[in-house]
Amino acid sequence: MKRRNFIKNSVLSSFTALIGTELVFGSKMLDGYTPLALQDPDPFKMFNKNKGMVVLNDKPWNIEAQAHLLDDKITPNASMFIRNNGKTPEEINPKEWKLIIDGEAVTNKKTYSLADLKSKFKHHTYQLTLECGGNGRSEFDPPAKGNQWTIGAVHCASWTGVRLKDVLEDAGIKSDAVYIGYHSADTHLSGDPSKEPISRGCPMPKALQDETILAFQMNGKDIPLIHGYPLRLVAGGWPASVSGKWVNRISIRNKIHDGTKMTGTAYRIPCNPVAPGEKVKDEDMCIIESMPVKSLITYPKTGATINEGKALKIRGHAWAGELEVKKMEYSIDFGATWTTCSVENPINRLAWQHFSASINFPKSGYYEVWARATDTNNVAQPMLLPGWNPKGYLNNACHRIAVKVI
């Protein structure tokens, strides 16, 4: 009979420390066995996330922030939402990383190493707002399939890299180019190497904007693996799915990119309003481009209490896709009247803007503070859920917090 190697007391002590209680019958475990309690990965440690983040899915990883965790003007990694579609790539060697530029509409197919990109092209840094197209999906009725994001699938970090247009122009763009599509190193959940988890893109005018970059740094450091290390396409103001992680190939297309999640109901909404639950023909669906105007109160947390006679200071962020926010307002009477907030200009195009206000309440009691942003096309956030769509995209209803005055 093969000898059974039972674990030592010192190892048992380590297990006890990790799980916070006695490991009953631990002396009977075989050497090398890992208790189930230690087999579940801790996403907060793995990804260096704030423990107030909410895990929506672990296959693939999808994690969102709560509003108060997004109070920083530049979102730190600890509070950045994670939206993955496949398995995170492993064993990345940045020295061997390649970016291929190809497609029907490229003049010369080219391959760049990371060192090539960093040395050949000028570096640029921008604060860019990225929001999941399904942020706010949990409010739709009939419910939409997918991760039930509430309000925390948005962030604005500082990204450093090279302009995509500089790289595309170096390879050469044919006159019939209309779209780019990205391909990445993540793998399909099924394990089938012939399937891509996601391969999206954008029209050439968006690809050629100054702020559309191939980033290799986030907030001044290498991009964390879960957010796209070592190279990420970042296209602020559009659904974050356009900002492909772990990018290793970009195709210049002579047609609208037809990669995974570019067709059907994926990141597409009815071209015209439909009744809730109505089936929509594929040809009547349109690709989401610029995200709509929206805002978020990040201070104080909902449920705040304040003494009667004291003013409540609020603050938060507002963004408007390709546009700017020209006005911010708050309401404490369920939208019957609105008062103007102070709102700052964006630090650069496609960065979110910060707003603040000091609110006086007429008497003690329960209140809700609502925030409403208006963009430079005079489009304001709806007070309640906007038009239903099959996948629950583009919910930009006013954010609100509860406040008790005592």
Short mmCIF file of C-alpha atoms in Angstrom, two decimals:
data_model
loop_
_atom_site.label_atom_id
_atom_site.label_comp_id
_atom_site.label_asym_id
_atom_site.label_seq_id
_atom_site.Cartn_x
_atom_site.Cartn_y
_atom_site.Cartn_z
CA MET A 1 0.00 0.00 0.00
CA LYS A 2 1.31 3.41 -0.94
CA ARG A 3 2.38 5.40 2.07
CA ARG A 4 0.00 8.20 2.98
CA ASN A 5 1.80 11.42 3.91
CA PHE A 6 -0.24 13.36 6.40
CA ILE A 7 0.32 17.09 6.68
CA LYS A 8 2.45 18.57 9.43
CA ASN A 9 1.27 20.70 12.33
CA SER A 10 3.01 23.76 10.92
CA VAL A 11 1.05 23.48 7.70
CA LEU A 12 -2.16 23.02 9.66
CA SER A 13 -1.44 26.23 11.51
CA SER A 14 -1.09 28.05 8.20
CA PHE A 15 -4.45 26.73 7.00
CA THR A 16 -6.08 27.77 10.27
CA ALA A 17 -4.70 31.29 9.91
CA LEU A 18 -5.98 31.57 6.36
CA ILE A 19 -9.53 30.41 7.03
CA GLY A 20 -9.82 32.05 10.44
CA THR A 21 -10.98 29.01 12.40
CA GLU A 22 -9.87 25.55 13.45
CA LEU A 23 -9.52 22.99 10.68
CA VAL A 24 -11.30 20.12 12.42
CA PHE A 25 -9.86 16.70 11.42
CA GLY A 26 -7.11 18.58 9.62
CA SER A 27 -4.54 16.02 10.78
CA LYS A 28 -6.29 13.42 8.63
CA MET A 29 -5.83 15.37 5.36
CA LEU A 30 -3.42 13.99 2.80
CA ASP A 31 -0.28 15.93 2.01
CA GLY A 32 -0.89 18.16 -0.98
CA TYR A 33 -4.65 18.36 -0.54
CA THR A 34 -6.15 21.87 -0.59
CA PRO A 35 -9.38 22.43 1.37
CA LEU A 36 -12.28 23.73 -0.69
CA ALA A 37 -12.29 26.93 1.36
CA LEU A 38 -8.90 27.74 -0.14
CA GLN A 39 -9.72 26.66 -3.68
CA ASP A 40 -12.09 29.55 -4.35
CA PRO A 41 -9.94 32.41 -5.59
CA ASP A 42 -10.29 35.73 -3.83
CA PRO A 43 -10.88 38.29 -6.62
CA PHE A 44 -10.21 41.21 -4.32
CA LYS A 45 -6.68 39.94 -3.63
CA MET A 46 -6.07 38.66 -7.16
CA PHE A 47 -7.02 41.94 -8.79
CA ASN A 48 -6.15 44.34 -5.93
CA LYS A 49 -9.75 45.51 -5.71
CA ASN A 50 -11.61 47.27 -2.93
CA LYS A 51 -13.65 44.75 -0.93
CA GLY A 52 -16.70 46.94 -1.45
CA MET A 53 -16.73 45.93 -5.13
CA VAL A 54 -19.52 43.56 -6.18
CA VAL A 55 -18.73 40.31 -8.00
CA LEU A 56 -21.40 39.62 -10.63
CA ASN A 57 -19.75 36.64 -12.32
CA ASP A 58 -16.54 34.64 -11.99
CA LYS A 59 -16.70 32.79 -15.34
CA PRO A 60 -15.68 35.15 -16.81
CA TRP A 61 -14.81 37.74 -14.20
CA ASN A 62 -17.25 40.63 -14.02
CA ILE A 63 -16.99 42.97 -11.04
CA GLU A 64 -18.50 46.41 -10.51
CA ALA A 65 -17.94 49.32 -8.13
CA GLN A 66 -20.44 51.04 -5.90
CA ALA A 67 -21.01 54.74 -6.44
CA HIS A 68 -19.08 55.93 -3.40
CA LEU A 69 -16.01 53.93 -4.48
CA LEU A 70 -15.78 56.08 -7.61
CA ASP A 71 -15.26 59.34 -5.72
CA ASP A 72 -11.67 59.89 -6.92
CA LYS A 73 -11.24 62.28 -9.83
CA ILE A 74 -8.97 59.71 -11.50
CA THR A 75 -10.23 56.21 -10.83
CA PRO A 76 -7.64 54.01 -9.11
CA ASN A 77 -7.29 50.36 -10.07
CA ALA A 78 -8.91 49.31 -6.77
CA SER A 79 -12.25 50.78 -7.90
CA MET A 80 -12.23 49.99 -11.61
CA PHE A 81 -14.91 47.63 -12.87
CA ILE A 82 -13.91 44.42 -14.64
CA ARG A 83 -15.84 43.28 -17.70
CA ASN A 84 -14.38 40.16 -19.29
CA ASN A 85 -15.85 37.92 -21.96
CA GLY A 86 -13.36 35.04 -21.93
CA LYS A 87 -10.44 33.63 -20.00
CA THR A 88 -7.68 36.00 -18.99
CA PRO A 89 -4.48 35.20 -20.91
CA GLU A 90 -1.63 33.68 -18.92
CA GLU A 91 2.15 33.67 -19.15
CA ILE A 92 2.43 36.92 -21.06
CA ASN A 93 5.97 37.79 -22.06
CA PRO A 94 6.09 41.50 -22.99
CA LYS A 95 9.42 41.00 -24.76
CA GLU A 96 7.75 38.61 -27.21
CA TRP A 97 4.45 40.49 -27.54
CA LYS A 98 3.53 41.40 -31.12
CA LEU A 99 0.89 43.68 -32.59
CA ILE A 100 -0.11 42.85 -36.15
CA ILE A 101 -1.78 45.43 -38.40
CA ASP A 102 -3.57 43.71 -41.27
CA GLY A 103 -6.92 43.60 -43.05
CA GLU A 104 -8.36 44.14 -46.52
CA ALA A 105 -7.72 47.88 -46.36
CA VAL A 106 -4.12 47.97 -45.08
CA THR A 107 -1.43 49.03 -47.54
CA ASN A 108 1.34 47.00 -45.91
CA LYS A 109 0.71 44.36 -43.30
CA LYS A 110 3.05 45.15 -40.42
CA THR A 111 4.12 43.63 -37.12
CA TYR A 112 5.31 45.72 -34.17
CA SER A 113 6.89 44.64 -30.91
CA LEU A 114 6.07 46.57 -27.75
CA ALA A 115 9.53 48.11 -27.94
CA ASP A 116 8.78 49.22 -31.52
CA LEU A 117 5.57 50.93 -30.45
CA LYS A 118 7.20 52.64 -27.49
CA SER A 119 10.26 53.84 -29.38
CA LYS A 120 8.88 54.66 -32.81
CA PHE A 121 5.78 56.68 -31.92
CA LYS A 122 5.14 59.70 -29.70
CA HIS A 123 3.55 58.95 -26.31
CA HIS A 124 0.28 60.56 -25.23
CA THR A 125 -1.61 60.55 -21.93
CA TYR A 126 -5.36 61.14 -21.59
CA GLN A 127 -8.01 60.66 -18.93
CA LEU A 128 -10.70 58.66 -20.72
CA THR A 129 -14.16 57.63 -19.57
CA LEU A 130 -15.00 53.98 -20.22
CA GLU A 131 -18.48 52.69 -19.44
CA CYS A 132 -19.90 49.24 -20.11
CA GLY A 133 -22.76 49.47 -22.59
CA GLY A 134 -24.86 47.38 -20.19
CA ASN A 135 -24.26 49.57 -17.12
CA GLY A 136 -27.69 49.92 -15.46
CA ARG A 137 -29.07 46.77 -17.11
CA SER A 138 -30.55 45.52 -13.81
CA GLU A 139 -33.37 48.08 -14.03
CA PHE A 140 -34.87 46.90 -17.33
CA ASP A 141 -38.22 45.11 -17.36
CA PRO A 142 -38.71 42.62 -18.94
CA PRO A 143 -35.24 41.74 -17.63
CA ALA A 144 -32.40 41.62 -20.11
CA LYS A 145 -29.98 38.70 -20.13
CA GLY A 146 -26.42 39.28 -19.06
CA ASN A 147 -24.59 40.55 -16.02
CA GLN A 148 -26.98 42.64 -13.96
CA TRP A 149 -24.88 45.78 -13.72
CA THR A 150 -26.29 48.50 -11.48
CA ILE A 151 -24.33 51.77 -11.65
CA GLY A 152 -20.68 50.88 -11.13
CA ALA A 153 -19.51 49.76 -14.58
CA VAL A 154 -17.81 53.06 -15.37
CA HIS A 155 -14.43 54.61 -14.65
CA CYS A 156 -12.09 57.34 -15.79
CA ALA A 157 -8.42 56.41 -15.49
CA SER A 158 -5.34 58.03 -16.98
CA TRP A 159 -4.04 56.07 -19.98
CA THR A 160 -0.65 56.42 -21.64
CA GLY A 161 0.25 55.00 -25.03
CA VAL A 162 0.59 55.82 -28.70
CA ARG A 163 -2.11 57.07 -31.02
CA LEU A 164 -3.77 54.32 -33.01
CA LYS A 165 -3.87 56.61 -36.03
CA ASP A 166 -0.08 57.01 -36.01
CA VAL A 167 0.36 53.23 -36.13
CA LEU A 168 -2.34 52.70 -38.77
CA GLU A 169 -0.90 55.45 -40.95
CA ASP A 170 2.56 53.94 -40.59
CA ALA A 171 1.20 50.69 -42.03
CA GLY A 172 -0.83 52.55 -44.63
CA ILE A 173 -4.60 52.95 -44.95
CA LYS A 174 -6.29 52.27 -48.28
CA SER A 175 -8.98 54.64 -49.50
CA ASP A 176 -11.71 52.02 -49.06
CA ALA A 177 -11.12 51.62 -45.30
CA VAL A 178 -14.30 52.07 -43.26
CA TYR A 179 -13.73 50.25 -39.95
CA ILE A 180 -11.13 48.69 -37.67
CA GLY A 181 -11.56 45.47 -35.73
CA TYR A 182 -9.38 44.21 -32.89
CA HIS A 183 -8.28 40.71 -31.94
CA SER A 184 -6.86 39.76 -28.56
CA ALA A 185 -5.06 37.09 -26.56
CA ASP A 186 -7.93 36.13 -24.25
CA THR A 187 -9.48 32.73 -24.94
CA HIS A 188 -13.04 31.48 -25.26
CA LEU A 189 -14.66 30.02 -22.13
CA SER A 190 -15.29 26.77 -24.02
CA GLY A 191 -11.58 26.33 -24.61
CA ASP A 192 -12.18 26.15 -28.35
CA PRO A 193 -9.19 27.98 -29.91
CA SER A 194 -11.18 28.67 -33.08
CA LYS A 195 -13.60 30.92 -31.16
CA GLU A 196 -12.89 34.46 -30.04
CA PRO A 197 -14.58 35.70 -26.83
CA ILE A 198 -14.98 39.15 -28.34
CA SER A 199 -13.67 41.03 -31.38
CA ARG A 200 -15.17 44.47 -31.78
CA GLY A 201 -14.09 47.71 -33.40
CA CYS A 202 -15.14 51.15 -34.56
CA PRO A 203 -15.51 53.25 -37.73
CA MET A 204 -12.35 54.86 -39.09
CA PRO A 205 -13.23 58.41 -37.90
CA LYS A 206 -13.27 57.14 -34.29
CA ALA A 207 -10.11 55.06 -34.84
CA LEU A 208 -8.32 58.14 -36.16
CA GLN A 209 -9.23 60.46 -33.28
CA ASP A 210 -6.29 61.86 -31.32
CA GLU A 211 -7.61 60.29 -28.10
CA THR A 212 -7.95 56.74 -29.45
CA ILE A 213 -4.75 55.12 -28.24
CA LEU A 214 -2.90 51.85 -27.89
CA ALA A 215 -2.15 52.07 -24.18
CA PHE A 216 0.63 50.36 -22.26
CA GLN A 217 0.21 52.27 -18.99
CA MET A 218 -2.73 52.98 -16.70
CA ASN A 219 -2.41 55.65 -14.01
CA GLY A 220 1.34 55.87 -14.63
CA LYS A 221 2.12 52.17 -14.26
CA ASP A 222 1.97 49.05 -16.41
CA ILE A 223 -1.67 48.13 -17.04
CA PRO A 224 -2.80 45.43 -14.55
CA LEU A 225 -3.24 42.07 -16.27
CA ILE A 226 -7.00 42.01 -15.68
CA HIS A 227 -7.34 45.38 -17.44
CA GLY A 228 -5.39 44.42 -20.55
CA TYR A 229 -1.64 44.12 -19.91
CA PRO A 230 0.53 44.58 -21.88
CA LEU A 231 -1.42 46.47 -24.58
CA ARG A 232 -4.97 47.78 -24.66
CA LEU A 233 -6.94 49.71 -27.24
CA VAL A 234 -8.66 52.61 -25.45
CA ALA A 235 -11.47 54.49 -27.19
CA GLY A 236 -13.09 56.78 -24.61
CA GLY A 237 -16.73 57.80 -24.80
CA TRP A 238 -17.86 54.63 -26.58
CA PRO A 239 -18.98 51.35 -25.01
CA ALA A 240 -15.97 49.98 -23.13
CA SER A 241 -16.18 46.81 -25.24
CA VAL A 242 -14.59 48.83 -28.07
CA SER A 243 -11.53 49.27 -25.85
CA GLY A 244 -10.13 45.78 -26.42
CA LYS A 245 -7.82 44.27 -23.79
CA TRP A 246 -4.66 42.22 -24.54
CA VAL A 247 -4.73 43.47 -28.15
CA ASN A 248 -2.37 41.64 -30.49
CA ARG A 249 -3.93 42.32 -33.89
CA ILE A 250 -5.88 45.16 -35.48
CA SER A 251 -7.47 44.73 -38.88
CA ILE A 252 -8.25 47.68 -41.15
CA ARG A 253 -11.49 46.63 -42.78
CA ASN A 254 -13.19 47.65 -46.03
CA LYS A 255 -16.53 46.82 -44.40
CA ILE A 256 -18.10 47.05 -40.96
CA HIS A 257 -16.13 44.69 -38.75
CA ASP A 258 -17.92 41.35 -38.44
CA GLY A 259 -16.12 39.94 -35.40
CA THR A 260 -17.65 38.28 -32.37
CA LYS A 261 -20.22 40.50 -30.61
CA MET A 262 -20.64 42.84 -33.57
CA THR A 263 -23.90 41.26 -34.74
CA GLY A 264 -27.32 40.18 -33.42
CA THR A 265 -28.25 41.87 -30.15
CA ALA A 266 -24.65 42.29 -28.94
CA TYR A 267 -23.92 45.97 -28.31
CA ARG A 268 -26.76 46.88 -30.65
CA ILE A 269 -30.11 48.50 -29.90
CA PRO A 270 -33.29 48.92 -31.96
CA CYS A 271 -32.79 51.71 -34.50
CA ASN A 272 -36.26 52.96 -33.55
CA PRO A 273 -38.07 52.71 -30.17
CA VAL A 274 -39.92 49.44 -29.49
CA ALA A 275 -42.36 48.25 -26.82
CA PRO A 276 -40.82 46.38 -23.85
CA GLY A 277 -40.35 42.72 -24.74
CA GLU A 278 -40.90 43.23 -28.46
CA LYS A 279 -38.78 41.09 -30.79
CA VAL A 280 -36.66 43.13 -33.17
CA LYS A 281 -35.43 42.01 -36.57
CA ASP A 282 -31.67 41.85 -37.00
CA GLU A 283 -31.77 44.43 -39.79
CA ASP A 284 -33.58 46.84 -37.45
CA MET A 285 -30.75 46.81 -34.89
CA CYS A 286 -28.05 49.51 -34.85
CA ILE A 287 -24.53 49.35 -33.37
CA ILE A 288 -24.02 51.47 -30.24
CA GLU A 289 -21.50 54.23 -30.83
CA SER A 290 -21.17 57.25 -28.51
CA MET A 291 -22.52 56.66 -24.99
CA PRO A 292 -25.34 58.94 -23.74
CA VAL A 293 -25.11 61.77 -21.20
CA LYS A 294 -24.99 60.51 -17.62
CA SER A 295 -23.91 61.40 -14.08
CA LEU A 296 -23.17 59.75 -10.75
CA ILE A 297 -23.28 61.08 -7.19
CA THR A 298 -20.17 59.70 -5.49
CA TYR A 299 -20.45 61.56 -2.18
CA PRO A 300 -22.14 61.01 0.18
CA LYS A 301 -23.27 57.38 0.14
CA THR A 302 -26.95 56.72 -0.21
CA GLY A 303 -28.51 56.51 3.26
CA ALA A 304 -26.60 59.53 4.57
CA THR A 305 -27.92 61.31 7.68
CA ILE A 306 -27.50 65.02 8.35
CA ASN A 307 -28.59 67.29 11.16
CA GLU A 308 -31.39 69.77 10.49
CA GLY A 309 -30.06 73.22 9.59
CA LYS A 310 -26.81 71.84 8.15
CA ALA A 311 -26.00 72.03 4.45
CA LEU A 312 -25.23 68.76 2.66
CA LYS A 313 -22.30 68.91 0.26
CA ILE A 314 -22.57 66.53 -2.67
CA ARG A 315 -20.13 65.73 -5.47
CA GLY A 316 -19.76 63.36 -8.37
CA HIS A 317 -18.90 62.99 -12.05
CA ALA A 318 -20.75 63.50 -15.33
CA TRP A 319 -19.91 62.45 -18.89
CA ALA A 320 -21.53 62.59 -22.30
CA GLY A 321 -19.82 60.20 -24.72
CA GLU A 322 -18.33 62.22 -27.58
CA LEU A 323 -19.85 65.44 -26.21
CA GLU A 324 -19.33 67.50 -23.07
CA VAL A 325 -21.63 68.13 -20.14
CA LYS A 326 -22.70 71.76 -20.18
CA LYS A 327 -25.05 71.75 -17.17
CA MET A 328 -25.50 69.79 -13.95
CA GLU A 329 -28.53 70.05 -11.69
CA TYR A 330 -29.88 68.42 -8.56
CA SER A 331 -33.41 67.97 -7.27
CA ILE A 332 -34.67 67.14 -3.76
CA ASP A 333 -38.37 67.05 -4.67
CA PHE A 334 -38.43 64.08 -7.08
CA GLY A 335 -37.72 66.18 -10.15
CA ALA A 336 -40.41 68.83 -9.61
CA THR A 337 -37.74 71.57 -9.46
CA TRP A 338 -34.03 71.63 -10.25
CA THR A 339 -31.09 73.65 -8.93
CA THR A 340 -27.83 74.18 -10.79
CA CYS A 341 -24.62 72.50 -9.58
CA SER A 342 -21.09 73.67 -10.16
CA VAL A 343 -19.46 71.61 -12.95
CA GLU A 344 -15.82 71.64 -14.05
CA ASN A 345 -14.55 71.50 -17.60
CA PRO A 346 -13.03 68.16 -18.65
CA ILE A 347 -9.26 67.93 -18.28
CA ASN A 348 -9.19 66.65 -21.87
CA ARG A 349 -11.78 65.56 -24.40
CA LEU A 350 -13.63 62.36 -23.39
CA ALA A 351 -12.71 62.70 -19.69
CA TRP A 352 -15.52 62.85 -17.16
CA GLN A 353 -16.33 66.16 -15.45
CA HIS A 354 -16.65 66.78 -11.73
CA PHE A 355 -19.68 68.47 -10.17
CA SER A 356 -20.52 69.65 -6.68
CA ALA A 357 -23.28 71.47 -4.79
CA SER A 358 -24.28 72.49 -1.27
CA ILE A 359 -27.87 71.58 -0.47
CA ASN A 360 -30.12 73.09 2.20
CA PHE A 361 -33.20 71.13 3.23
CA PRO A 362 -36.39 72.92 4.38
CA LYS A 363 -37.17 70.62 7.34
CA SER A 364 -36.32 67.29 8.87
CA GLY A 365 -37.46 64.12 7.11
CA TYR A 366 -36.62 61.75 4.26
CA TYR A 367 -35.32 63.09 0.95
CA GLU A 368 -33.90 61.79 -2.29
CA VAL A 369 -31.20 63.77 -4.06
CA TRP A 370 -31.37 63.32 -7.82
CA ALA A 371 -28.62 64.41 -10.24
CA ARG A 372 -29.20 65.33 -13.88
CA ALA A 373 -26.64 66.18 -16.57
CA THR A 374 -27.31 67.96 -19.86
CA ASP A 375 -24.94 67.65 -22.82
CA THR A 376 -23.85 70.25 -25.37
CA ASN A 377 -26.66 69.14 -27.70
CA ASN A 378 -29.15 70.09 -24.93
CA VAL A 379 -30.01 66.45 -24.29
CA ALA A 380 -30.65 65.79 -20.59
CA GLN A 381 -30.71 62.52 -18.67
CA PRO A 382 -34.18 61.01 -18.35
CA MET A 383 -35.50 60.93 -14.79
CA LEU A 384 -36.53 57.29 -15.14
CA LEU A 385 -35.54 54.27 -17.24
CA PRO A 386 -35.09 55.14 -20.94
CA GLY A 387 -36.25 53.03 -23.90
CA TRP A 388 -36.29 49.26 -23.41
CA ASN A 389 -34.00 47.20 -25.65
CA PRO A 390 -33.33 43.43 -25.80
CA LYS A 391 -29.94 43.48 -24.00
CA GLY A 392 -30.60 46.33 -21.59
CA TYR A 393 -28.08 48.83 -22.93
CA LEU A 394 -27.72 52.59 -22.39
CA ASN A 395 -29.62 53.09 -19.16
CA ASN A 396 -28.72 56.70 -18.37
CA ALA A 397 -31.54 57.50 -15.95
CA CYS A 398 -30.80 60.02 -13.20
CA HIS A 399 -28.79 58.68 -10.29
CA ARG A 400 -30.31 59.30 -6.88
CA ILE A 401 -29.34 58.83 -3.24
CA ALA A 402 -31.46 58.70 -0.08
CA VAL A 403 -30.84 61.29 2.67
CA LYS A 404 -32.41 61.61 6.11
CA VAL A 405 -32.44 65.00 7.87
CA ILE A 406 -32.84 64.67 11.65
#
